[in-house]
mmCIF file of C-alpha atoms and ligand atoms in Angstrom:
data_model
loop_
_atom_site.group_PDB
_atom_site.id
_atom_site.type_symbol
_atom_site.label_atom_id
_atom_site.label_comp_id
_atom_site.label_asym_id
_atom_site.label_seq_id
_atom_site.Cartn_x
_atom_site.Cartn_y
_atom_site.Cartn_z
ATOM 1 C CA MET E 1 52.789 110.466 137.536
ATOM 2 C CA THR E 2 50.750 111.545 140.481
ATOM 3 C CA THR E 3 47.484 111.978 138.534
ATOM 4 C CA ALA E 4 44.799 109.335 139.889
ATOM 5 C CA ALA E 5 44.010 108.555 136.075
ATOM 6 C CA ILE E 6 47.044 106.567 135.499
ATOM 7 C CA LYS E 7 46.326 102.773 136.141
ATOM 8 C CA SER E 8 48.477 99.717 136.754
ATOM 9 C CA PHE E 9 47.991 96.211 134.973
ATOM 10 C CA VAL E 10 48.323 95.158 138.664
ATOM 11 C CA ASP E 11 44.950 94.933 140.230
ATOM 12 C CA VAL E 12 44.696 97.617 142.842
ATOM 13 C CA ALA E 13 41.921 97.723 145.228
ATOM 14 C CA PRO E 14 40.439 101.494 145.902
ATOM 15 C CA THR E 15 41.121 101.155 149.514
ATOM 16 C CA SER E 16 44.872 100.133 148.797
ATOM 17 C CA HIS E 17 47.961 102.325 150.163
ATOM 18 C CA PHE E 18 50.013 101.699 147.137
ATOM 19 C CA PRO E 19 48.614 102.438 144.010
ATOM 20 C CA ILE E 20 50.821 103.149 140.757
ATOM 21 C CA GLN E 21 51.077 106.915 142.089
ATOM 22 C CA ASN E 22 53.005 105.761 145.168
ATOM 23 C CA ILE E 23 55.768 103.574 144.297
ATOM 24 C CA PRO E 24 57.535 103.257 147.711
ATOM 25 C CA PHE E 25 60.925 101.240 148.457
ATOM 26 C CA GLY E 26 61.515 98.489 150.668
ATOM 27 C CA VAL E 27 63.274 95.363 151.430
ATOM 28 C CA PHE E 28 61.570 91.943 151.568
ATOM 29 C CA ARG E 29 62.861 88.466 151.968
ATOM 30 C CA ARG E 30 61.329 85.654 149.689
ATOM 31 C CA LYS E 31 60.293 81.929 151.315
ATOM 32 C CA ASP E 32 63.572 80.815 150.178
ATOM 33 C CA GLY E 33 65.402 83.327 152.188
ATOM 34 C CA GLU E 34 66.523 85.673 149.697
ATOM 35 C CA ALA E 35 66.573 89.331 150.178
ATOM 36 C CA SER E 36 65.770 92.098 147.596
ATOM 37 C CA ILE E 37 64.897 95.446 147.189
ATOM 38 C CA GLY E 38 60.868 95.977 146.024
ATOM 39 C CA THR E 39 58.292 98.309 145.336
ATOM 40 C CA ALA E 40 54.562 97.819 146.467
ATOM 41 C CA ILE E 41 51.905 97.872 144.112
ATOM 42 C CA GLY E 42 48.327 96.807 145.273
ATOM 43 C CA ASP E 43 48.709 93.530 147.318
ATOM 44 C CA MET E 44 52.067 92.726 145.187
ATOM 45 C CA VAL E 45 55.913 93.425 145.611
ATOM 46 C CA VAL E 46 57.899 93.921 142.505
ATOM 47 C CA ASP E 47 61.306 92.829 142.864
ATOM 48 C CA LEU E 48 63.771 95.524 141.633
ATOM 49 C CA GLY E 49 66.867 93.517 141.536
ATOM 50 C CA GLN E 50 64.901 91.365 139.044
ATOM 51 C CA LEU E 51 64.050 94.163 136.837
ATOM 52 C CA GLU E 52 67.491 95.805 137.008
ATOM 53 C CA ALA E 53 68.958 92.284 135.921
ATOM 54 C CA ALA E 54 66.747 92.317 133.019
ATOM 55 C CA ASN E 55 68.138 95.853 132.110
ATOM 56 C CA LEU E 56 64.793 97.603 132.516
ATOM 57 C CA LEU E 57 66.123 99.799 135.610
ATOM 58 C CA ARG E 58 69.195 100.834 134.842
ATOM 59 C CA LEU E 59 69.576 104.673 135.896
ATOM 60 C CA ASN E 60 71.247 107.368 133.770
ATOM 61 C CA ALA E 61 71.585 109.019 137.071
ATOM 62 C CA CYS E 62 74.211 106.666 138.025
ATOM 63 C CA ASN E 63 75.627 105.892 134.546
ATOM 64 C CA GLY E 64 73.651 102.570 134.867
ATOM 65 C CA ARG E 65 75.811 101.048 137.699
ATOM 66 C CA PRO E 66 73.545 98.424 139.552
ATOM 67 C CA LEU E 67 71.834 99.892 142.717
ATOM 68 C CA PHE E 68 69.293 97.332 143.260
ATOM 69 C CA ASP E 69 71.282 93.957 143.587
ATOM 70 C CA LYS E 70 71.587 94.328 147.369
ATOM 71 C CA PRO E 71 69.609 93.424 150.390
ATOM 72 C CA SER E 72 69.495 97.097 151.567
ATOM 73 C CA LEU E 73 68.455 100.617 150.083
ATOM 74 C CA ASN E 74 71.639 102.337 151.527
ATOM 75 C CA SER E 75 73.292 102.818 148.137
ATOM 76 C CA PHE E 76 70.168 103.891 146.223
ATOM 77 C CA MET E 77 69.656 106.353 149.102
ATOM 78 C CA ALA E 78 73.222 107.663 148.610
ATOM 79 C CA ALA E 79 72.672 108.109 144.984
ATOM 80 C CA ALA E 80 70.577 111.189 145.520
ATOM 81 C CA ARG E 81 67.454 112.670 144.348
ATOM 82 C CA PRO E 82 67.875 112.391 140.479
ATOM 83 C CA ALA E 83 68.170 108.516 140.862
ATOM 84 C CA TRP E 84 65.269 108.313 142.946
ATOM 85 C CA ARG E 85 63.325 110.411 140.671
ATOM 86 C CA GLU E 86 64.446 108.410 137.612
ATOM 87 C CA ALA E 87 63.657 105.162 139.456
ATOM 88 C CA ARG E 88 59.979 106.059 140.100
ATOM 89 C CA GLN E 89 59.453 107.420 136.430
ATOM 90 C CA ILE E 90 61.066 104.163 134.937
ATOM 91 C CA LEU E 91 58.922 102.013 137.670
ATOM 92 C CA SER E 92 55.805 104.262 136.962
ATOM 93 C CA LEU E 93 55.955 103.511 133.241
ATOM 94 C CA LEU E 94 56.818 99.698 133.655
ATOM 95 C CA LEU E 95 53.603 99.131 135.585
ATOM 96 C CA ARG E 96 51.359 101.335 133.448
ATOM 97 C CA ALA E 97 48.444 99.171 132.021
ATOM 98 C CA ASP E 98 48.978 100.837 128.624
ATOM 99 C CA HIS E 99 52.692 99.832 128.579
ATOM 100 C CA SER E 100 53.416 96.415 127.191
ATOM 101 C CA THR E 101 57.287 95.865 128.241
ATOM 102 C CA LEU E 102 56.768 94.141 131.569
ATOM 103 C CA ARG E 103 53.059 93.716 131.159
ATOM 104 C CA ASP E 104 53.301 91.244 128.191
ATOM 105 C CA ASN E 105 56.812 89.590 129.315
ATOM 106 C CA LYS E 106 54.848 86.799 131.321
ATOM 107 C CA LYS E 107 58.152 85.129 132.633
ATOM 108 C CA LEU E 108 59.627 88.167 134.081
ATOM 109 C CA ARG E 109 56.498 89.288 135.569
ATOM 110 C CA ASP E 110 56.118 85.974 137.370
ATOM 111 C CA ASN E 111 59.503 85.877 138.844
ATOM 112 C CA ALA E 112 59.504 89.698 139.648
ATOM 113 C CA ILE E 113 56.069 90.434 140.641
ATOM 114 C CA ILE E 114 54.851 88.348 143.748
ATOM 115 C CA PRO E 115 52.073 88.432 146.383
ATOM 116 C CA MET E 116 52.891 90.545 149.357
ATOM 117 C CA ALA E 117 51.433 87.554 151.650
ATOM 118 C CA ASP E 118 54.356 85.609 150.224
ATOM 119 C CA VAL E 119 57.011 87.614 151.403
ATOM 120 C CA GLN E 120 58.183 89.133 154.598
ATOM 121 C CA MET E 121 59.126 92.579 154.999
ATOM 122 C CA ILE E 122 62.596 93.489 156.741
ATOM 123 C CA LEU E 123 64.406 96.543 157.636
ATOM 124 C CA PRO E 124 64.631 98.969 154.581
ATOM 125 C CA CYS E 125 68.481 99.793 155.226
ATOM 126 C CA GLN E 126 71.073 99.654 157.760
ATOM 127 C CA ILE E 127 70.336 102.373 159.997
ATOM 128 C CA GLY E 128 73.750 104.213 161.229
ATOM 129 C CA ASP E 129 72.289 106.909 163.443
ATOM 130 C CA TYR E 130 68.607 107.435 164.812
ATOM 131 C CA THR E 131 67.793 110.981 166.128
ATOM 132 C CA ASP E 132 64.481 111.785 168.011
ATOM 133 C CA PHE E 133 62.923 115.083 168.021
ATOM 134 C CA TYR E 134 60.181 116.576 170.207
ATOM 135 C CA SER E 135 58.463 118.732 167.416
ATOM 136 C CA SER E 136 54.686 118.842 168.121
ATOM 137 C CA ARG E 137 53.888 121.569 169.880
ATOM 138 C CA GLU E 138 50.573 119.851 171.529
ATOM 139 C CA HIS E 139 52.552 117.069 172.668
ATOM 140 C CA ALA E 140 55.369 119.382 174.324
ATOM 141 C CA THR E 141 52.385 121.512 175.797
ATOM 142 C CA ASN E 142 50.534 118.275 177.084
ATOM 143 C CA VAL E 143 53.590 116.653 178.603
ATOM 144 C CA GLY E 144 54.770 119.961 180.015
ATOM 145 C CA THR E 145 51.675 120.679 181.715
ATOM 146 C CA MET E 146 51.554 117.295 183.356
ATOM 147 C CA PHE E 147 54.988 117.314 184.515
ATOM 148 C CA ARG E 148 55.453 121.046 185.676
ATOM 149 C CA SER E 149 52.250 123.457 184.945
ATOM 150 C CA LYS E 150 50.454 124.856 182.410
ATOM 151 C CA GLU E 151 52.253 128.202 182.611
ATOM 152 C CA ASN E 152 55.639 126.348 182.414
ATOM 153 C CA ALA E 153 54.387 123.963 179.486
ATOM 154 C CA LEU E 154 57.019 124.849 177.226
ATOM 155 C CA MET E 155 60.807 125.204 178.183
ATOM 156 C CA PRO E 156 62.259 128.484 176.991
ATOM 157 C CA ASN E 157 64.010 126.950 173.987
ATOM 158 C CA TRP E 158 61.113 125.310 172.548
ATOM 159 C CA LEU E 159 59.792 127.776 170.106
ATOM 160 C CA HIS E 160 63.270 128.804 169.263
ATOM 161 C CA LEU E 161 64.775 125.354 168.071
ATOM 162 C CA PRO E 162 63.623 121.884 167.282
ATOM 163 C CA VAL E 163 64.524 119.778 170.549
ATOM 164 C CA GLY E 164 65.827 116.388 169.974
ATOM 165 C CA TYR E 165 67.979 113.573 171.286
ATOM 166 C CA HIS E 166 70.112 110.864 170.094
ATOM 167 C CA GLY E 167 68.492 107.571 169.925
ATOM 168 C CA ARG E 168 69.678 104.085 169.268
ATOM 169 C CA SER E 169 69.520 102.437 166.117
ATOM 170 C CA SER E 170 70.430 98.814 167.030
ATOM 171 C CA SER E 171 66.858 98.415 168.455
ATOM 172 C CA ILE E 172 64.911 99.965 165.644
ATOM 173 C CA VAL E 173 62.516 96.791 164.480
ATOM 174 C CA VAL E 174 60.512 96.276 161.379
ATOM 175 C CA SER E 175 56.674 96.238 161.589
ATOM 176 C CA GLY E 176 55.508 92.864 163.081
ATOM 177 C CA THR E 177 58.035 92.420 165.530
ATOM 178 C CA ASP E 178 56.714 91.953 168.788
ATOM 179 C CA LEU E 179 58.650 93.355 171.872
ATOM 180 C CA ARG E 180 59.501 92.143 175.492
ATOM 181 C CA ARG E 181 58.202 94.740 178.019
ATOM 182 C CA PRO E 182 61.646 96.355 179.347
ATOM 183 C CA ARG E 183 62.772 96.154 182.845
ATOM 184 C CA GLY E 184 64.280 98.854 184.222
ATOM 185 C CA GLN E 185 64.653 101.083 187.558
ATOM 186 C CA THR E 186 61.644 102.895 188.899
ATOM 187 C CA LYS E 187 60.989 104.950 191.947
ATOM 188 C CA ALA E 188 57.462 105.962 192.914
ATOM 189 C CA ASP E 189 57.009 109.542 194.436
ATOM 190 C CA ASP E 190 55.978 108.050 197.661
ATOM 191 C CA ALA E 191 58.988 105.198 197.724
ATOM 192 C CA PRO E 192 61.818 105.878 199.968
ATOM 193 C CA ALA E 193 64.240 103.980 197.391
ATOM 194 C CA PRO E 194 64.035 103.066 193.456
ATOM 195 C CA ALA E 195 63.345 99.324 192.633
ATOM 196 C CA PHE E 196 64.036 97.520 189.549
ATOM 197 C CA GLY E 197 61.633 95.313 187.716
ATOM 198 C CA PRO E 198 59.223 95.140 184.770
ATOM 199 C CA SER E 199 58.112 98.785 183.565
ATOM 200 C CA ARG E 200 54.295 99.088 184.590
ATOM 201 C CA ASN E 201 53.844 101.978 182.449
ATOM 202 C CA VAL E 202 54.719 101.237 178.674
ATOM 203 C CA ASP E 203 53.223 103.545 175.995
ATOM 204 C CA PHE E 204 53.490 104.204 172.282
ATOM 205 C CA GLU E 205 54.510 107.235 170.608
ATOM 206 C CA LEU E 206 52.630 107.999 167.159
ATOM 207 C CA GLU E 207 55.441 109.649 165.101
ATOM 208 C CA MET E 208 56.688 109.803 161.610
ATOM 209 C CA GLY E 209 60.364 109.648 160.542
ATOM 210 C CA PHE E 210 62.446 110.427 157.385
ATOM 211 C CA PHE E 211 65.493 108.621 155.997
ATOM 212 C CA ILE E 212 68.637 110.658 154.864
ATOM 213 C CA GLY E 213 69.868 110.469 151.159
ATOM 214 C CA PRO E 214 73.244 111.468 150.620
ATOM 215 C CA GLY E 215 73.973 113.046 153.765
ATOM 216 C CA ASN E 216 76.881 115.936 154.246
ATOM 217 C CA GLU E 217 80.469 115.936 155.118
ATOM 218 C CA LEU E 218 81.528 116.341 158.770
ATOM 219 C CA GLY E 219 81.936 120.185 159.309
ATOM 220 C CA THR E 220 79.026 121.234 156.828
ATOM 221 C CA SER E 221 75.598 121.835 157.047
ATOM 222 C CA ILE E 222 72.579 121.416 154.925
ATOM 223 C CA ALA E 223 70.049 124.669 154.381
ATOM 224 C CA THR E 224 66.509 124.191 154.906
ATOM 225 C CA SER E 225 66.038 124.956 151.182
ATOM 226 C CA ALA E 226 68.113 121.874 150.330
ATOM 227 C CA ALA E 227 65.928 119.435 152.216
ATOM 228 C CA ARG E 228 64.193 117.721 149.225
ATOM 229 C CA GLU E 229 67.873 116.636 148.013
ATOM 230 C CA HIS E 230 68.558 115.064 151.328
ATOM 231 C CA ILE E 231 65.161 113.413 152.352
ATOM 232 C CA PHE E 232 64.735 110.004 150.800
ATOM 233 C CA GLY E 233 61.351 109.622 152.074
ATOM 234 C CA MET E 234 59.073 108.757 154.824
ATOM 235 C CA VAL E 235 57.727 106.065 157.366
ATOM 236 C CA LEU E 236 55.515 105.605 160.106
ATOM 237 C CA VAL E 237 57.262 105.063 163.668
ATOM 238 C CA ASN E 238 56.319 103.674 166.944
ATOM 239 C CA ASP E 239 58.752 105.057 169.427
ATOM 240 C CA TRP E 240 57.678 102.771 172.242
ATOM 241 C CA SER E 241 58.220 104.374 175.655
ATOM 242 C CA ALA E 242 58.535 103.220 179.278
ATOM 243 C CA ARG E 243 57.403 106.109 181.432
ATOM 244 C CA ASP E 244 58.087 104.997 184.802
ATOM 245 C CA ILE E 245 61.550 104.425 183.832
ATOM 246 C CA GLN E 246 61.633 107.826 181.724
ATOM 247 C CA LYS E 247 60.585 109.790 184.922
ATOM 248 C CA TRP E 248 63.284 108.541 187.096
ATOM 249 C CA GLU E 249 66.233 108.385 184.957
ATOM 250 C CA TYR E 250 65.846 111.317 182.569
ATOM 251 C CA VAL E 251 67.210 113.863 184.774
ATOM 252 C CA PRO E 252 69.732 115.744 183.740
ATOM 253 C CA LEU E 253 70.584 114.116 180.409
ATOM 254 C CA GLY E 254 67.347 112.985 179.037
ATOM 255 C CA PRO E 255 65.574 109.706 177.928
ATOM 256 C CA PHE E 256 67.968 106.818 177.675
ATOM 257 C CA LEU E 257 66.923 103.259 178.633
ATOM 258 C CA ALA E 258 62.812 104.238 178.806
ATOM 259 C CA LYS E 259 63.150 104.640 174.906
ATOM 260 C CA ASN E 260 66.032 102.331 173.663
ATOM 261 C CA PHE E 261 64.409 98.772 174.114
ATOM 262 C CA GLY E 262 62.465 99.328 170.885
ATOM 263 C CA THR E 263 61.140 101.528 167.994
ATOM 264 C CA SER E 264 59.281 100.129 165.218
ATOM 265 C CA ILE E 265 59.007 101.452 161.715
ATOM 266 C CA SER E 266 56.758 100.783 158.993
ATOM 267 C CA PRO E 267 58.389 98.625 156.048
ATOM 268 C CA TRP E 268 57.908 100.918 152.780
ATOM 269 C CA ILE E 269 59.576 104.059 152.503
ATOM 270 C CA VAL E 270 57.261 106.762 150.858
ATOM 271 C CA THR E 271 59.042 109.279 148.961
ATOM 272 C CA LEU E 272 58.461 112.956 148.881
ATOM 273 C CA ASP E 273 57.999 112.981 145.269
ATOM 274 C CA ALA E 274 54.887 110.621 145.904
ATOM 275 C CA LEU E 275 53.847 113.094 148.751
ATOM 276 C CA GLU E 276 53.970 116.214 146.820
ATOM 277 C CA PRO E 277 50.382 116.528 146.080
ATOM 278 C CA PHE E 278 49.747 116.595 149.864
ATOM 279 C CA ARG E 279 52.241 118.990 150.740
ATOM 280 C CA CYS E 280 50.732 121.950 152.965
ATOM 281 C CA PRO E 281 51.763 124.858 155.274
ATOM 282 C CA GLY E 282 52.488 123.759 158.804
ATOM 283 C CA PRO E 283 51.396 125.860 161.931
ATOM 284 C CA GLN E 284 52.382 129.755 161.870
ATOM 285 C CA GLN E 285 55.535 130.026 163.826
ATOM 286 C CA ASP E 286 55.732 132.675 166.416
ATOM 287 C CA PRO E 287 58.377 134.151 167.179
ATOM 288 C CA PRO E 288 59.999 133.672 163.532
ATOM 289 C CA PRO E 289 62.947 131.189 163.694
ATOM 290 C CA LEU E 290 66.474 132.181 163.410
ATOM 291 C CA SER E 291 67.496 132.449 159.675
ATOM 292 C CA TYR E 292 69.231 129.436 159.647
ATOM 293 C CA LEU E 293 65.681 127.748 160.410
ATOM 294 C CA THR E 294 63.478 130.122 158.120
ATOM 295 C CA PRO E 295 61.630 127.697 155.882
ATOM 296 C CA SER E 296 62.200 128.288 152.221
ATOM 297 C CA GLU E 297 58.828 126.741 151.144
ATOM 298 C CA ASP E 298 56.012 125.156 152.751
ATOM 299 C CA PHE E 299 57.191 121.769 154.193
ATOM 300 C CA SER E 300 54.495 119.879 155.854
ATOM 301 C CA PHE E 301 52.198 117.388 154.758
ATOM 302 C CA ASP E 302 48.838 116.269 155.032
ATOM 303 C CA VAL E 303 49.157 112.392 156.370
ATOM 304 C CA ALA E 304 45.899 111.340 158.118
ATOM 305 C CA LEU E 305 47.242 109.164 160.970
ATOM 306 C CA GLU E 306 45.658 106.542 163.055
ATOM 307 C CA VAL E 307 46.498 104.470 166.100
ATOM 308 C CA LEU E 308 44.791 101.276 166.956
ATOM 309 C CA LEU E 309 44.529 98.753 169.904
ATOM 310 C CA GLN E 310 43.915 95.295 169.879
ATOM 311 C CA SER E 311 44.053 93.411 173.447
ATOM 312 C CA GLU E 312 43.986 89.490 173.559
ATOM 313 C CA GLN E 313 40.308 89.554 174.444
ATOM 314 C CA MET E 314 39.331 91.843 171.404
ATOM 315 C CA PRO E 315 38.365 90.297 168.313
ATOM 316 C CA SER E 316 39.245 93.278 166.190
ATOM 317 C CA PRO E 317 41.560 96.457 166.731
ATOM 318 C CA GLN E 318 39.953 99.620 168.009
ATOM 319 C CA ALA E 319 41.009 103.059 167.077
ATOM 320 C CA ILE E 320 42.061 105.057 169.903
ATOM 321 C CA CYS E 321 43.932 107.920 168.103
ATOM 322 C CA ARG E 322 43.483 110.210 165.188
ATOM 323 C CA SER E 323 45.832 112.586 164.312
ATOM 324 C CA ASN E 324 47.802 114.490 161.483
ATOM 325 C CA PHE E 325 51.245 114.794 160.514
ATOM 326 C CA ARG E 326 50.461 118.554 159.188
ATOM 327 C CA HIS E 327 50.291 119.476 163.094
ATOM 328 C CA MET E 328 54.053 119.439 163.606
ATOM 329 C CA TYR E 329 55.270 122.664 164.461
ATOM 330 C CA TRP E 330 58.909 122.115 163.225
ATOM 331 C CA SER E 331 59.100 120.960 159.764
ATOM 332 C CA MET E 332 61.604 118.344 158.359
ATOM 333 C CA ALA E 333 63.461 120.990 156.875
ATOM 334 C CA GLN E 334 63.920 122.695 160.060
ATOM 335 C CA GLN E 335 64.930 119.592 161.816
ATOM 336 C CA LEU E 336 67.682 118.754 159.112
ATOM 337 C CA ALA E 337 69.191 122.516 159.114
ATOM 338 C CA HIS E 338 69.208 122.261 163.045
ATOM 339 C CA HIS E 339 70.594 118.911 163.242
ATOM 340 C CA THR E 340 73.502 119.732 160.852
ATOM 341 C CA SER E 341 73.657 123.566 161.992
ATOM 342 C CA ASN E 342 76.862 122.400 164.116
ATOM 343 C CA GLY E 343 78.412 120.577 161.305
ATOM 344 C CA CYS E 344 77.471 117.317 162.255
ATOM 345 C CA ASN E 345 77.297 114.744 159.564
ATOM 346 C CA LEU E 346 74.456 112.611 158.536
ATOM 347 C CA ARG E 347 74.932 109.582 156.453
ATOM 348 C CA PRO E 348 72.822 107.692 154.039
ATOM 349 C CA GLY E 349 70.027 105.566 155.824
ATOM 350 C CA ASP E 350 70.075 107.691 159.066
ATOM 351 C CA LEU E 351 66.774 107.763 160.664
ATOM 352 C CA LEU E 352 65.112 111.317 162.108
ATOM 353 C CA ALA E 353 61.900 110.889 163.670
ATOM 354 C CA SER E 354 59.450 113.719 164.448
ATOM 355 C CA GLY E 355 58.373 113.021 168.086
ATOM 356 C CA THR E 356 55.064 112.178 169.163
ATOM 357 C CA ILE E 357 52.313 113.759 166.726
ATOM 358 C CA SER E 358 49.861 115.298 168.921
ATOM 359 C CA GLY E 359 46.822 117.359 167.548
ATOM 360 C CA PRO E 360 44.788 120.088 169.220
ATOM 361 C CA THR E 361 41.698 117.767 170.404
ATOM 362 C CA PRO E 362 42.136 114.951 173.136
ATOM 363 C CA GLU E 363 41.400 112.269 170.499
ATOM 364 C CA SER E 364 44.496 113.505 168.444
ATOM 365 C CA TYR E 365 46.715 112.933 170.969
ATOM 366 C CA GLY E 366 49.822 110.693 169.793
ATOM 367 C CA SER E 367 50.380 108.837 173.258
ATOM 368 C CA MET E 368 48.571 106.998 175.973
ATOM 369 C CA LEU E 369 50.054 109.302 178.576
ATOM 370 C CA GLU E 370 48.168 112.127 176.740
ATOM 371 C CA LEU E 371 45.062 110.066 176.066
ATOM 372 C CA ALA E 372 44.488 108.805 179.534
ATOM 373 C CA TRP E 373 45.905 112.123 180.741
ATOM 374 C CA MET E 374 48.727 110.651 183.186
ATOM 375 C CA ARG E 375 46.634 107.633 184.158
ATOM 376 C CA THR E 376 43.641 109.760 185.154
ATOM 377 C CA LYS E 377 41.073 109.398 182.086
ATOM 378 C CA PRO E 378 41.206 105.668 181.255
ATOM 379 C CA ILE E 379 40.809 104.453 177.558
ATOM 380 C CA GLU E 380 37.589 102.498 177.543
ATOM 381 C CA LEU E 381 37.573 99.467 174.843
ATOM 382 C CA PRO E 382 34.801 97.587 173.632
ATOM 383 C CA GLY E 383 34.365 94.648 175.833
ATOM 384 C CA GLY E 384 34.665 96.739 178.755
ATOM 385 C CA GLU E 385 38.189 96.770 179.290
ATOM 386 C CA THR E 386 40.020 99.998 180.026
ATOM 387 C CA ARG E 387 43.789 101.028 179.727
ATOM 388 C CA VAL E 388 45.835 103.780 181.124
ATOM 389 C CA ALA E 389 49.108 101.884 179.903
ATOM 390 C CA ILE E 390 49.987 99.092 177.423
ATOM 391 C CA ASN E 391 49.195 95.732 178.771
ATOM 392 C CA ASP E 392 50.971 92.248 178.005
ATOM 393 C CA GLY E 393 49.538 90.894 174.771
ATOM 394 C CA ASP E 394 48.253 94.320 173.394
ATOM 395 C CA ARG E 395 48.915 94.957 169.729
ATOM 396 C CA ILE E 396 49.277 98.435 168.730
ATOM 397 C CA THR E 397 49.070 99.299 164.889
ATOM 398 C CA MET E 398 49.480 102.954 163.477
ATOM 399 C CA THR E 399 48.201 103.538 160.104
ATOM 400 C CA GLY E 400 48.919 106.847 157.881
ATOM 401 C CA VAL E 401 47.293 107.834 154.487
ATOM 402 C CA CYS E 402 47.084 110.714 152.059
ATOM 403 C CA GLU E 403 43.949 111.465 150.072
ATOM 404 C CA ARG E 404 42.916 113.985 147.657
ATOM 405 C CA ASP E 405 40.749 113.896 144.476
ATOM 406 C CA GLY E 406 40.646 110.231 144.169
ATOM 407 C CA LEU E 407 44.373 109.801 144.905
ATOM 408 C CA ARG E 408 45.286 107.612 147.791
ATOM 409 C CA ILE E 409 48.810 107.642 148.806
ATOM 410 C CA GLY E 410 49.381 105.379 152.022
ATOM 411 C CA PHE E 411 52.151 104.304 154.429
ATOM 412 C CA GLY E 412 50.664 100.604 155.243
ATOM 413 C CA ASP E 413 50.972 100.423 158.738
ATOM 414 C CA VAL E 414 53.326 99.728 161.652
ATOM 415 C CA THR E 415 52.256 97.170 164.129
ATOM 416 C CA GLY E 416 53.730 95.386 167.331
ATOM 417 C CA LYS E 417 52.817 93.497 170.194
ATOM 418 C CA ILE E 418 54.026 93.702 174.150
ATOM 419 C CA LEU E 419 54.963 90.335 175.442
ATOM 420 C CA PRO E 420 55.601 89.753 178.993
ATOM 421 C CA SER E 421 58.990 90.722 180.247
ATOM 422 C CA ILE E 422 62.036 88.381 180.851
ATOM 423 C CA VAL E 423 62.442 87.498 184.162
HETATM 424 CA CA1 CA S 501 59.834 109.671 170.968
#
């Protein structure tokens, strides 16, 4: 199913993120307003509700009960991995060039396979809870160096547990949603008192996130070895941040309003099965983690990531960061095990994000805070503009793609613009 040789009867450009081997899941809205679960192939969207209604997508794993006649993926996420795999197998077969069932059913095809350009992507599920980790050693070291010192860059706990905090799900938005510059309380180092007003230091954070499948009961935990049964799939995440608000508010309980004014995600959830050819070892962990965090297998993924910025003056976007998900120190399996180690329950559709993904080299730093090194090294843009933070009208776009042996599995992108603040 993941060999590059399999082709679909739907045209897929060589540069597409969505060949027949990907089969991501998302939710889209047609022009008439109806929302449906879909998959992406090339530039087309396949309406899974239509295929289910035509009895082509009834899963044995769920005794044929309907899963795709809904405007969100929560039920399918809860149905667990056997259902996810069966759905991918059926869709992979239905979309094959050498399989006639859908290919030769013109009426169903015309109804169920529609141009991506004619639909609007919406949030893929109801996200009950959102947790944000801080799992890139390079990012934590950079930030620690800036705010403390090189010697004390990592806090004493950092190499022993995946540090995280509870975010807010209500302000998670799908790619394409523009956000207003947040207002908040800030205090300049030399100012006698704090002030309230629009943030002057809005930043992006390059992250990836994963959605929870069946989840766990309160009072139980999930072992690292069970991660595949619990991770439905991954998306790109831009965890917008207001650095000036964060700096003043975060002591002692951590980030609050600096983070919850908006978090953008890419609309298509790519499954771990699609990413399997790109699974790879993560960084060596020293000291070895405690036994409940010991990995049972390699659980990193080779996803090339890019961040692009386009100002109102620029005719096209410019890449300002190139990183890779494989740099993450703590894996998704470890984050999952740690999050549930105290008996905390996770529910279908919960989102857990990685934290900013910075790599070892300056061009791989996953935030403007690091790229412009605390406003001391402005980022130069074509046309002569420079940036140390995001200006009004700037569009930030993130992409992610895996490539090997002619196989290309991508995430599409997550894009959004910062609009002037409310006054
Ligand atoms: Ca973050």
